Amino acid sequence: MAIYDTGVPDELLTGMRLARGAIARGELVVIPTDTVYGVAADAFSATAVQSLLDAKGRDRTAPPPVLVPSLATLDALADPIPDEVRALVDEFWPGGLTVILRARSMLEWDLGETRGTVALRMPSHPIALELLAETGPLAVSSANRTGEPAAMSAADAEAMLGDAVTVYLEAGPAGEGYPDAAAHAGSTIVDATNLEHPDGKLRIVRHGVIPDDEIVRVVGAERCA
């Protein structure tokens, strides 16, 4: 277990190489994102996802979101994609918006008790995107013990998760690009599963770095609960 400063070229190369290897072995890695630091695992390894939940002190009723490397991955993992969701991701991806959708039934993964849904986000942090481009989708949750404050640095995460994580990637303070990050750390989470119905509405599940009124502006008040 070590912290690698991605602002130092040699440490960046070493840290990314070790992070890729750890993910491939089903181990955990702490990565910077644009909102908070996250603890990441191979989304398609049930054992790795369980290790993530165990590290956080969480059970299967709180499945982790999945971070994706590109907009194109959205269609590979979820179906249907309502027009309102496409408008939201066009506006806020990459960035601090997580969208809950119906997962494609053919996907062979076990994220927990998802009831057939998946929470997806494309982060805007270059280190996260570089790793995702090489590993594919990752199950990622905030790098803290459940009930503790969100980690805003790799050192914060290491203090809470310790040896449960193989590699820590440090890239400076998280959340600096969002004015509301201090009050609402973490991504804004919306549940779009009801939008597949003509009279269904989008529901804001968690207030985060994207203000609620920005969500309503894009989707329209008539489509928001």
PDB file of C-alpha atoms in Angstrom:
ATOM      1  CA  MET A   1       0.000   0.000   0.000  1.00  0.00           C
ATOM      2  CA  ALA A   2       1.465   3.363  -1.053  1.00  0.00           C
ATOM      3  CA  ILE A   3       0.420   6.865  -2.117  1.00  0.00           C
ATOM      4  CA  TYR A   4       1.660   7.991  -5.534  1.00  0.00           C
ATOM      5  CA  ASP A   5       1.770  11.706  -6.395  1.00  0.00           C
ATOM      6  CA  THR A   6       0.490  11.936  -9.971  1.00  0.00           C
ATOM      7  CA  GLY A   7       1.979  15.421 -10.257  1.00  0.00           C
ATOM      8  CA  VAL A   8       5.454  13.816 -10.303  1.00  0.00           C
ATOM      9  CA  PRO A   9       6.057  12.139 -13.699  1.00  0.00           C
ATOM     10  CA  ASP A  10       7.862   9.056 -12.366  1.00  0.00           C
ATOM     11  CA  GLU A  11       5.273   8.525  -9.639  1.00  0.00           C
ATOM     12  CA  LEU A  12       2.462   8.997 -12.162  1.00  0.00           C
ATOM     13  CA  LEU A  13       3.831   6.267 -14.417  1.00  0.00           C
ATOM     14  CA  THR A  14       4.471   3.894 -11.531  1.00  0.00           C
ATOM     15  CA  GLY A  15       1.186   4.611  -9.798  1.00  0.00           C
ATOM     16  CA  MET A  16      -0.895   4.142 -12.946  1.00  0.00           C
ATOM     17  CA  ARG A  17       0.896   0.899 -13.804  1.00  0.00           C
ATOM     18  CA  LEU A  18       0.348  -0.477 -10.315  1.00  0.00           C
ATOM     19  CA  ALA A  19      -3.259   0.726 -10.300  1.00  0.00           C
ATOM     20  CA  ARG A  20      -3.998  -1.118 -13.549  1.00  0.00           C
ATOM     21  CA  GLY A  21      -2.435  -4.266 -12.132  1.00  0.00           C
ATOM     22  CA  ALA A  22      -4.364  -3.997  -8.881  1.00  0.00           C
ATOM     23  CA  ILE A  23      -7.682  -3.601 -10.704  1.00  0.00           C
ATOM     24  CA  ALA A  24      -6.875  -6.615 -12.894  1.00  0.00           C
ATOM     25  CA  ARG A  25      -6.224  -8.694  -9.754  1.00  0.00           C
ATOM     26  CA  GLY A  26      -9.532  -7.683  -8.176  1.00  0.00           C
ATOM     27  CA  GLU A  27      -7.934  -5.314  -5.667  1.00  0.00           C
ATOM     28  CA  LEU A  28      -8.918  -1.786  -4.672  1.00  0.00           C
ATOM     29  CA  VAL A  29      -7.441   1.512  -5.838  1.00  0.00           C
ATOM     30  CA  VAL A  30      -8.134   5.050  -4.621  1.00  0.00           C
ATOM     31  CA  ILE A  31      -8.425   7.536  -7.469  1.00  0.00           C
ATOM     32  CA  PRO A  32      -9.009  11.282  -7.743  1.00  0.00           C
ATOM     33  CA  THR A  33     -12.232  12.460  -9.335  1.00  0.00           C
ATOM     34  CA  ASP A  34     -13.576  15.930  -9.968  1.00  0.00           C
ATOM     35  CA  THR A  35     -15.895  15.699  -6.929  1.00  0.00           C
ATOM     36  CA  VAL A  36     -14.261  13.575  -4.188  1.00  0.00           C
ATOM     37  CA  TYR A  37     -11.655  10.818  -4.034  1.00  0.00           C
ATOM     38  CA  GLY A  38     -13.127   7.430  -4.873  1.00  0.00           C
ATOM     39  CA  VAL A  39     -12.286   3.822  -4.071  1.00  0.00           C
ATOM     40  CA  ALA A  40     -12.403   1.802  -7.277  1.00  0.00           C
ATOM     41  CA  ALA A  41     -12.837  -1.865  -8.174  1.00  0.00           C
ATOM     42  CA  ASP A  42     -13.433  -3.893 -11.325  1.00  0.00           C
ATOM     43  CA  ALA A  43     -17.180  -3.516 -11.914  1.00  0.00           C
ATOM     44  CA  PHE A  44     -17.349  -6.989 -13.464  1.00  0.00           C
ATOM     45  CA  SER A  45     -15.716  -8.789 -10.515  1.00  0.00           C
ATOM     46  CA  ALA A  46     -18.237  -9.667  -7.805  1.00  0.00           C
ATOM     47  CA  THR A  47     -15.375 -10.394  -5.403  1.00  0.00           C
ATOM     48  CA  ALA A  48     -13.776  -7.003  -6.034  1.00  0.00           C
ATOM     49  CA  VAL A  49     -17.087  -5.188  -5.572  1.00  0.00           C
ATOM     50  CA  GLN A  50     -17.671  -7.026  -2.296  1.00  0.00           C
ATOM     51  CA  SER A  51     -14.183  -5.985  -1.155  1.00  0.00           C
ATOM     52  CA  LEU A  52     -15.130  -2.382  -1.907  1.00  0.00           C
ATOM     53  CA  LEU A  53     -18.321  -2.661   0.141  1.00  0.00           C
ATOM     54  CA  ASP A  54     -16.432  -4.330   3.000  1.00  0.00           C
ATOM     55  CA  ALA A  55     -13.754  -1.618   3.003  1.00  0.00           C
ATOM     56  CA  LYS A  56     -16.423   1.054   3.359  1.00  0.00           C
ATOM     57  CA  GLY A  57     -18.411  -0.870   5.964  1.00  0.00           C
ATOM     58  CA  ARG A  58     -21.401  -1.116   3.652  1.00  0.00           C
ATOM     59  CA  ASP A  59     -23.747  -3.957   2.789  1.00  0.00           C
ATOM     60  CA  ARG A  60     -25.217  -5.021  -0.544  1.00  0.00           C
ATOM     61  CA  THR A  61     -28.231  -2.743  -0.144  1.00  0.00           C
ATOM     62  CA  ALA A  62     -25.957   0.208  -1.044  1.00  0.00           C
ATOM     63  CA  PRO A  63     -24.419  -0.784  -4.401  1.00  0.00           C
ATOM     64  CA  PRO A  64     -21.638   1.435  -5.762  1.00  0.00           C
ATOM     65  CA  PRO A  65     -22.022   3.633  -8.838  1.00  0.00           C
ATOM     66  CA  VAL A  66     -20.081   2.799 -11.988  1.00  0.00           C
ATOM     67  CA  LEU A  67     -17.713   5.313 -13.582  1.00  0.00           C
ATOM     68  CA  VAL A  68     -17.365   5.181 -17.366  1.00  0.00           C
ATOM     69  CA  PRO A  69     -14.653   6.479 -19.705  1.00  0.00           C
ATOM     70  CA  SER A  70     -16.888   7.929 -22.427  1.00  0.00           C
ATOM     71  CA  LEU A  71     -20.404   8.879 -23.439  1.00  0.00           C
ATOM     72  CA  ALA A  72     -20.487   5.871 -25.750  1.00  0.00           C
ATOM     73  CA  THR A  73     -20.277   3.536 -22.758  1.00  0.00           C
ATOM     74  CA  LEU A  74     -23.655   4.782 -21.557  1.00  0.00           C
ATOM     75  CA  ASP A  75     -25.485   2.886 -24.294  1.00  0.00           C
ATOM     76  CA  ALA A  76     -23.445  -0.256 -23.652  1.00  0.00           C
ATOM     77  CA  LEU A  77     -24.471  -0.426 -19.992  1.00  0.00           C
ATOM     78  CA  ALA A  78     -28.001   0.998 -19.812  1.00  0.00           C
ATOM     79  CA  ASP A  79     -31.266   0.713 -21.740  1.00  0.00           C
ATOM     80  CA  PRO A  80     -33.478   2.582 -22.340  1.00  0.00           C
ATOM     81  CA  ILE A  81     -31.813   6.011 -22.396  1.00  0.00           C
ATOM     82  CA  PRO A  82     -34.607   8.617 -22.238  1.00  0.00           C
ATOM     83  CA  ASP A  83     -34.164  11.829 -24.237  1.00  0.00           C
ATOM     84  CA  GLU A  84     -34.019  13.810 -20.998  1.00  0.00           C
ATOM     85  CA  VAL A  85     -31.025  11.756 -19.864  1.00  0.00           C
ATOM     86  CA  ARG A  86     -29.222  12.370 -23.144  1.00  0.00           C
ATOM     87  CA  ALA A  87     -29.789  16.084 -22.617  1.00  0.00           C
ATOM     88  CA  LEU A  88     -28.415  15.849 -19.072  1.00  0.00           C
ATOM     89  CA  VAL A  89     -25.256  13.971 -20.021  1.00  0.00           C
ATOM     90  CA  ASP A  90     -24.672  16.289 -22.980  1.00  0.00           C
ATOM     91  CA  GLU A  91     -24.786  19.170 -20.513  1.00  0.00           C
ATOM     92  CA  PHE A  92     -23.000  17.736 -17.467  1.00  0.00           C
ATOM     93  CA  TRP A  93     -20.730  14.884 -18.638  1.00  0.00           C
ATOM     94  CA  PRO A  94     -17.916  14.613 -18.038  1.00  0.00           C
ATOM     95  CA  GLY A  95     -18.656  16.005 -14.605  1.00  0.00           C
ATOM     96  CA  GLY A  96     -20.486  15.754 -11.328  1.00  0.00           C
ATOM     97  CA  LEU A  97     -23.765  14.101 -12.326  1.00  0.00           C
ATOM     98  CA  THR A  98     -24.654  10.462 -11.589  1.00  0.00           C
ATOM     99  CA  VAL A  99     -27.681   9.025 -13.396  1.00  0.00           C
ATOM    100  CA  ILE A 100     -29.594   5.923 -12.263  1.00  0.00           C
ATOM    101  CA  LEU A 101     -30.929   3.940 -15.233  1.00  0.00           C
ATOM    102  CA  ARG A 102     -32.089   0.439 -16.106  1.00  0.00           C
ATOM    103  CA  ALA A 103     -29.034  -1.787 -16.580  1.00  0.00           C
ATOM    104  CA  ARG A 104     -28.823  -3.919 -19.699  1.00  0.00           C
ATOM    105  CA  SER A 105     -30.014  -7.383 -18.730  1.00  0.00           C
ATOM    106  CA  MET A 106     -27.164  -9.138 -20.536  1.00  0.00           C
ATOM    107  CA  LEU A 107     -24.481  -7.625 -18.296  1.00  0.00           C
ATOM    108  CA  GLU A 108     -22.645 -10.185 -16.193  1.00  0.00           C
ATOM    109  CA  TRP A 109     -21.928  -8.270 -13.023  1.00  0.00           C
ATOM    110  CA  ASP A 110     -23.040  -8.182  -9.404  1.00  0.00           C
ATOM    111  CA  LEU A 111     -22.927  -4.725  -7.874  1.00  0.00           C
ATOM    112  CA  GLY A 112     -25.281  -5.592  -5.028  1.00  0.00           C
ATOM    113  CA  GLU A 113     -29.021  -5.204  -4.641  1.00  0.00           C
ATOM    114  CA  THR A 114     -29.546  -2.905  -7.629  1.00  0.00           C
ATOM    115  CA  ARG A 115     -33.026  -4.153  -8.615  1.00  0.00           C
ATOM    116  CA  GLY A 116     -31.943  -4.091 -12.227  1.00  0.00           C
ATOM    117  CA  THR A 117     -30.583  -0.558 -12.206  1.00  0.00           C
ATOM    118  CA  VAL A 118     -27.131   1.004 -12.430  1.00  0.00           C
ATOM    119  CA  ALA A 119     -25.858   4.435 -11.358  1.00  0.00           C
ATOM    120  CA  LEU A 120     -23.530   5.819 -14.038  1.00  0.00           C
ATOM    121  CA  ARG A 121     -21.169   8.793 -14.175  1.00  0.00           C
ATOM    122  CA  MET A 122     -18.416  10.009 -16.450  1.00  0.00           C
ATOM    123  CA  PRO A 123     -15.965  11.994 -14.294  1.00  0.00           C
ATOM    124  CA  SER A 124     -13.995  14.931 -15.650  1.00  0.00           C
ATOM    125  CA  HIS A 125     -10.715  14.316 -13.798  1.00  0.00           C
ATOM    126  CA  PRO A 126      -7.937  13.437 -16.290  1.00  0.00           C
ATOM    127  CA  ILE A 127      -6.341  10.790 -14.031  1.00  0.00           C
ATOM    128  CA  ALA A 128      -9.667   9.016 -13.526  1.00  0.00           C
ATOM    129  CA  LEU A 129     -10.421   9.163 -17.253  1.00  0.00           C
ATOM    130  CA  GLU A 130      -6.985   7.840 -18.184  1.00  0.00           C
ATOM    131  CA  LEU A 131      -7.365   4.866 -15.856  1.00  0.00           C
ATOM    132  CA  LEU A 132     -10.941   4.189 -17.018  1.00  0.00           C
ATOM    133  CA  ALA A 133      -9.826   4.243 -20.654  1.00  0.00           C
ATOM    134  CA  GLU A 134      -7.420   1.403 -19.853  1.00  0.00           C
ATOM    135  CA  THR A 135      -9.508  -0.657 -17.413  1.00  0.00           C
ATOM    136  CA  GLY A 136     -13.043  -0.084 -18.650  1.00  0.00           C
ATOM    137  CA  PRO A 137     -15.948   0.714 -16.297  1.00  0.00           C
ATOM    138  CA  LEU A 138     -15.102   0.732 -12.600  1.00  0.00           C
ATOM    139  CA  ALA A 139     -17.316   0.416  -9.547  1.00  0.00           C
ATOM    140  CA  VAL A 140     -16.397   3.540  -7.579  1.00  0.00           C
ATOM    141  CA  SER A 141     -17.712   4.882  -4.292  1.00  0.00           C
ATOM    142  CA  SER A 142     -16.448   7.731  -2.136  1.00  0.00           C
ATOM    143  CA  ALA A 143     -13.153   6.732  -0.509  1.00  0.00           C
ATOM    144  CA  ASN A 144     -14.306   6.848   3.098  1.00  0.00           C
ATOM    145  CA  ARG A 145     -15.831   4.634   5.737  1.00  0.00           C
ATOM    146  CA  THR A 146     -19.620   4.896   5.710  1.00  0.00           C
ATOM    147  CA  GLY A 147     -20.702   7.772   7.935  1.00  0.00           C
ATOM    148  CA  GLU A 148     -17.331   9.549   7.761  1.00  0.00           C
ATOM    149  CA  PRO A 149     -16.629  12.735   5.753  1.00  0.00           C
ATOM    150  CA  ALA A 150     -15.791  12.343   2.072  1.00  0.00           C
ATOM    151  CA  ALA A 151     -12.087  12.078   1.274  1.00  0.00           C
ATOM    152  CA  MET A 152     -10.791  15.176  -0.497  1.00  0.00           C
ATOM    153  CA  SER A 153      -7.238  13.812  -0.831  1.00  0.00           C
ATOM    154  CA  ALA A 154      -5.521  10.446  -1.031  1.00  0.00           C
ATOM    155  CA  ALA A 155      -4.185  11.008   2.489  1.00  0.00           C
ATOM    156  CA  ASP A 156      -7.756  11.463   3.764  1.00  0.00           C
ATOM    157  CA  ALA A 157      -8.709   8.180   2.111  1.00  0.00           C
ATOM    158  CA  GLU A 158      -5.666   6.318   3.438  1.00  0.00           C
ATOM    159  CA  ALA A 159      -6.478   7.398   6.990  1.00  0.00           C
ATOM    160  CA  MET A 160      -9.889   5.719   6.700  1.00  0.00           C
ATOM    161  CA  LEU A 161      -9.276   2.748   4.382  1.00  0.00           C
ATOM    162  CA  GLY A 162      -5.650   1.846   5.154  1.00  0.00           C
ATOM    163  CA  ASP A 163      -4.425  -1.532   3.920  1.00  0.00           C
ATOM    164  CA  ALA A 164      -7.791  -2.426   2.369  1.00  0.00           C
ATOM    165  CA  VAL A 165      -6.558  -0.458  -0.666  1.00  0.00           C
ATOM    166  CA  THR A 166      -3.519  -1.504  -2.706  1.00  0.00           C
ATOM    167  CA  VAL A 167      -2.726   1.761  -4.519  1.00  0.00           C
ATOM    168  CA  TYR A 168      -3.560   5.390  -3.702  1.00  0.00           C
ATOM    169  CA  LEU A 169      -3.289   8.003  -6.470  1.00  0.00           C
ATOM    170  CA  GLU A 170      -2.882  11.594  -5.231  1.00  0.00           C
ATOM    171  CA  ALA A 171      -3.715  14.536  -7.519  1.00  0.00           C
ATOM    172  CA  GLY A 172      -4.371  17.466  -5.195  1.00  0.00           C
ATOM    173  CA  PRO A 173      -7.623  18.584  -3.550  1.00  0.00           C
ATOM    174  CA  ALA A 174     -10.851  17.283  -5.077  1.00  0.00           C
ATOM    175  CA  GLY A 175     -13.919  19.387  -5.803  1.00  0.00           C
ATOM    176  CA  GLU A 176     -12.097  22.609  -6.658  1.00  0.00           C
ATOM    177  CA  GLY A 177     -14.042  23.143  -9.891  1.00  0.00           C
ATOM    178  CA  TYR A 178     -17.422  23.289  -8.160  1.00  0.00           C
ATOM    179  CA  PRO A 179     -18.612  26.303  -6.114  1.00  0.00           C
ATOM    180  CA  ASP A 180     -20.971  24.090  -4.068  1.00  0.00           C
ATOM    181  CA  ALA A 181     -18.381  21.392  -3.294  1.00  0.00           C
ATOM    182  CA  ALA A 182     -17.815  22.551   0.281  1.00  0.00           C
ATOM    183  CA  ALA A 183     -21.517  22.344   1.127  1.00  0.00           C
ATOM    184  CA  HIS A 184     -22.431  19.411  -1.110  1.00  0.00           C
ATOM    185  CA  ALA A 185     -19.398  17.193  -1.675  1.00  0.00           C
ATOM    186  CA  GLY A 186     -20.004  14.426  -4.171  1.00  0.00           C
ATOM    187  CA  SER A 187     -21.921  14.167  -7.394  1.00  0.00           C
ATOM    188  CA  THR A 188     -25.577  15.026  -7.771  1.00  0.00           C
ATOM    189  CA  ILE A 189     -27.528  11.769  -8.174  1.00  0.00           C
ATOM    190  CA  VAL A 190     -30.745  11.576 -10.180  1.00  0.00           C
ATOM    191  CA  ASP A 191     -33.039   8.589 -10.685  1.00  0.00           C
ATOM    192  CA  ALA A 192     -34.204   8.553 -14.313  1.00  0.00           C
ATOM    193  CA  THR A 193     -35.811   5.105 -14.346  1.00  0.00           C
ATOM    194  CA  ASN A 194     -39.361   6.500 -14.365  1.00  0.00           C
ATOM    195  CA  LEU A 195     -38.712   8.668 -17.416  1.00  0.00           C
ATOM    196  CA  GLU A 196     -39.317   5.644 -19.632  1.00  0.00           C
ATOM    197  CA  HIS A 197     -43.028   6.145 -18.888  1.00  0.00           C
ATOM    198  CA  PRO A 198     -44.928   9.007 -20.599  1.00  0.00           C
ATOM    199  CA  ASP A 199     -45.986  10.519 -17.263  1.00  0.00           C
ATOM    200  CA  GLY A 200     -42.855   9.519 -15.345  1.00  0.00           C
ATOM    201  CA  LYS A 201     -40.666  12.059 -13.600  1.00  0.00           C
ATOM    202  CA  LEU A 202     -36.985  12.439 -12.782  1.00  0.00           C
ATOM    203  CA  ARG A 203     -36.175  12.328  -9.076  1.00  0.00           C
ATOM    204  CA  ILE A 204     -33.170  14.003  -7.444  1.00  0.00           C
ATOM    205  CA  VAL A 205     -31.836  11.380  -5.024  1.00  0.00           C
ATOM    206  CA  ARG A 206     -28.857  13.293  -3.639  1.00  0.00           C
ATOM    207  CA  HIS A 207     -28.002  16.973  -3.715  1.00  0.00           C
ATOM    208  CA  GLY A 208     -24.430  17.426  -4.926  1.00  0.00           C
ATOM    209  CA  VAL A 209     -22.111  19.670  -6.891  1.00  0.00           C
ATOM    210  CA  ILE A 210     -24.598  20.207  -9.746  1.00  0.00           C
ATOM    211  CA  PRO A 211     -27.330  22.503  -8.349  1.00  0.00           C
ATOM    212  CA  ASP A 212     -30.903  21.216  -8.448  1.00  0.00           C
ATOM    213  CA  ASP A 213     -32.095  24.180 -10.506  1.00  0.00           C
ATOM    214  CA  GLU A 214     -29.594  23.290 -13.223  1.00  0.00           C
ATOM    215  CA  ILE A 215     -31.111  19.813 -13.450  1.00  0.00           C
ATOM    216  CA  VAL A 216     -34.607  21.301 -13.709  1.00  0.00           C
ATOM    217  CA  ARG A 217     -33.434  23.778 -16.357  1.00  0.00           C
ATOM    218  CA  VAL A 218     -32.241  20.978 -18.636  1.00  0.00           C
ATOM    219  CA  VAL A 219     -35.015  18.443 -18.040  1.00  0.00           C
ATOM    220  CA  GLY A 220     -37.938  20.824 -17.588  1.00  0.00           C
ATOM    221  CA  ALA A 221     -39.988  21.319 -14.441  1.00  0.00           C
ATOM    222  CA  GLU A 222     -42.833  19.210 -15.792  1.00  0.00           C
ATOM    223  CA  ARG A 223     -40.543  16.155 -15.925  1.00  0.00           C
ATOM    224  CA  CYS A 224     -39.069  16.582 -12.430  1.00  0.00           C
ATOM    225  CA  ALA A 225     -40.676  15.282  -9.249  1.00  0.00           C
TER     226      ALA A 225
END
